[in-house]
Amino acid sequence: MVNTDRHGKKLRKDTSNGRKIVDEAEESNHLPITRRSVLQGAAALGPVAGIASIDEFSRPAAATSDNREPVSIASPDESIEATVELGPSTDLNDDLPSGQIASLTVDYDETTVIEPSPLGITTYMGQFVTSLSLENQHVETVTQEYETIGGDESGPQTLHARIGLLTFGSPNGVMQLELAVSNEGVAYRYHLPGEGHVLVDKEVSAFQIPEGSTAWLHEFANNYEGLWEEKDVESAGGNFAFPCLFEVDDETYTLVTEANVNGSYCASHLAAYAPPENGESEPRPGIKDDQDEIVPGNEEFDYDENSTLFELRFAGTYGLPQVVDTTLPLATPWRVAIVGDLPTVVESDLVAALSDPSEVEDTSWIKPGIVNWSWWSDGDSPRDFETQKEYVDYAAEQGWEYTLVDRGWRREWMPDLVEYANERDVGIIAWMVWYDLDTETKRERLLSQLKSWGVSGIKIDYMNADRQDRMQWYDDILEATAKHELLVNFHGSTLPKGRRRTWPHLLTSEAVRGAESYGWEEMPPSHNLILPYTRNVVGPMDYTPVTLSSRYEDAERAAETTRGHELALSVVFQSDLQHLADSVESYRSYPVAEQFLSEVAAVWDETIFIDGYPGEEITVARCDGTQWFIGHISAGDRHTTKIPLSFLPDDQQYNIIISSDTPSTSSLHSRTQVSTADATISVSVPENGGFVAQLSPRD
């Protein structure tokens, strides 16, 4: 529908068909790999394996290269350039030992967004960090078609990128670096060829952020429910969960995260050195450590005292980092940097594009939708059969697809509730705790029972770990639920890392401090205004929005954002199962909101970022069939926002219903107008307010 964005740029989505590959040749010059092991199970390694495929990418050809020269790969539109260079370690960081080390630099439109950053991986059969030599390189251009269910743009997608495979030799054998450069950003991962058992103790992967950058970060926790805050990059310091957003120049951003994490590896996060405060001579407690030593016990390899270097950290237990126990050939998860302006970041689908293709052949049973939920307003209500019937009745009345029955439901009445709901075209989603599904026997017994009752999906809670064994559990439960055709919502979960492409019935994940925290944790309005630029970029987000009432009589949080702000979260926040958290009574008492919520969608054909800035405001437009929905939220003073409608098709009039706060902010009102693509709508927004608009084509 739309050919240009608000800056007049061509849309970044490539709609060409088929697959185009250039530079075809034979692989050659494979390096021998040494036989080395310090632990049981290590095997003799064979010749270099081909590139691990992204769907049907062909194996690359190798060509000799002068390894003293940097290798630069540009995106198809040439706006992004990634450069890998071998050089003396002292050029990269004074704390590294002498020797050749590889680094990655990323530039966007002549602005360096990632300064030279170390690359490498260490295993118990040897380290692949120093003493590297570039033996082979190959670059090809690939256009790949794939499809997703849900998200900002549901349906056919295209990844158009240049893919490089760089083969490095070292005294310990071969490491390959796969580098993908698309119009949305840069990603890389390591390949260790061969066969047999291998233990990976760390990566020295890191992102050197330019000084003077602004960062939006939240402290790492296994449930990813930290409070998002804006920080100066030099003084941030700490352990930070993915994704991390950095503004390195005016209208130039990079969002750092990871993709395609599965049971062969653990999940990761970032850590940055915290410089001393208030004239102290030591760094702040709990930040300086030796986790980034290439060889355990060798302090020379420690480069913690660089406050703008964000280093990769493996998941751990009780403060001890994970050792990844896996097999060869190994392809690690992708380390990803989405690069560009804010529209590029907000609209990006790069995390899904880099992940494994779907394992589900028949997806006809996977149906996203709106869900109502009684637990937020009454924590005891899931125990009561009659209350759940009331929520089913209201979902049917509103045209919503599902009712979620949370913790406390009873086996004796659940089959009757499912039958009652299905008669009204409402599906039931049932809460479960993860350890009731932690073995194949438990999964088969419980999932078979739920399916026999007619349950549509499950909400699984309390995983709260990023270790490799928990990543394997995610793979196992998604395979089992796909077999039984049950939708999945993960709570107390890891961050989305692209699994929704591989397992499209995974419709949402929590991994956010959302509405369930209202009343007992700090929830400044600015937190909501950072999420669309960070957490929601990497996958559907189960914030459980649109709470128009206060959960507790003494909860101050409910007064910080207006009803208009809360209503707009149904558009601004994307979740393929959009759980609307307030009570039936609350929604009935706000008829303007009730009417809008009966029309709004959960998944979208197209999403356009219109305007905004992290922590301050955002306006997005989302398309559902022939209708458009606009959501605007802000954190800060009263203002008037003007929204150009240039994203609409030309020569078409639209009926527009704008729903916003009344002057007192105690209720909502609506107004209507008729407009076309050359018009602008103007709305007065109160402090910490917001509004929605529904645009329907006139006959």
XYZ file of C-alpha atoms in Angstrom, residues 1-2 150-154 157 342-343 345-349 370 500 528-543 545 567-576 578 596 599-611 618-633 643-649 654-657 681 691-697:
94
model
C 0.000 0.000 0.000
C 2.728 2.425 0.933
C 1.336 -12.576 13.352
C 3.729 -9.831 14.322
C 3.883 -6.331 12.890
C 3.355 -7.708 9.373
C 1.752 -11.126 9.145
C 8.350 -11.716 4.147
C 13.821 4.765 14.153
C 11.396 3.514 11.456
C 14.342 -0.247 14.119
C 10.650 -0.269 15.066
C 9.493 -2.019 11.876
C 12.354 -4.559 11.718
C 11.717 -8.302 11.449
C -7.847 -10.941 21.437
C 8.037 -17.699 16.491
C 5.984 2.246 28.286
C 7.562 4.687 25.843
C 10.801 2.698 25.561
C 9.203 -0.716 24.972
C 8.064 -0.122 21.342
C 11.646 0.749 20.409
C 13.244 -2.174 22.240
C 11.408 -5.201 23.649
C 8.536 -5.256 21.139
C 10.927 -5.033 18.184
C 12.221 -8.579 18.761
C 8.845 -10.303 19.038
C 5.231 -10.218 20.285
C 5.019 -8.858 23.837
C 2.446 -9.981 26.394
C 2.260 -6.786 28.442
C -2.521 -3.882 28.416
C -6.418 2.317 25.529
C -3.736 3.170 22.957
C -1.529 0.338 24.255
C -3.846 -2.046 22.386
C -2.412 -0.619 19.144
C 1.072 0.512 20.152
C 2.000 -2.811 21.812
C 1.878 -5.848 19.530
C 1.024 -9.346 20.746
C -0.465 -12.166 18.686
C -3.399 -9.640 23.023
C -12.944 0.382 20.146
C -12.940 -3.630 16.612
C -9.164 -3.605 17.168
C -7.065 -6.490 15.838
C -4.278 -8.551 17.424
C -2.209 -9.094 14.253
C -1.541 -6.756 11.375
C -1.021 -6.743 7.639
C 1.302 -3.752 7.828
C 2.831 -1.483 10.474
C 4.190 2.030 9.932
C 6.144 4.035 12.470
C 4.912 7.618 12.094
C 6.857 9.584 14.690
C 5.356 7.241 19.779
C 2.720 7.139 17.059
C 2.192 4.017 14.956
C -0.333 3.100 12.274
C -1.340 -0.515 11.731
C -3.397 -2.002 8.913
C -6.014 -4.748 9.293
C -7.600 -5.536 5.951
C -9.049 -2.281 4.654
C -9.002 -0.577 8.046
C -6.199 1.356 9.715
C -5.702 1.877 13.435
C -3.519 4.610 14.923
C -2.139 4.536 18.449
C -0.316 7.373 20.200
C 1.125 7.425 23.726
C -0.499 13.108 12.331
C -0.202 13.194 8.525
C -2.322 10.566 6.812
C 0.033 10.135 3.862
C 0.253 6.392 4.531
C -3.342 6.003 3.264
C -4.084 5.088 -0.354
C -11.924 7.471 5.243
C -14.320 7.738 8.144
C -12.134 8.435 11.177
C -13.192 7.908 14.796
C -5.443 14.920 12.120
C -5.368 8.343 21.987
C -6.496 5.930 19.277
C -8.051 6.396 15.863
C -9.935 3.939 13.683
C -9.947 4.659 9.943
C -12.479 2.886 7.723
C -12.854 3.468 3.954
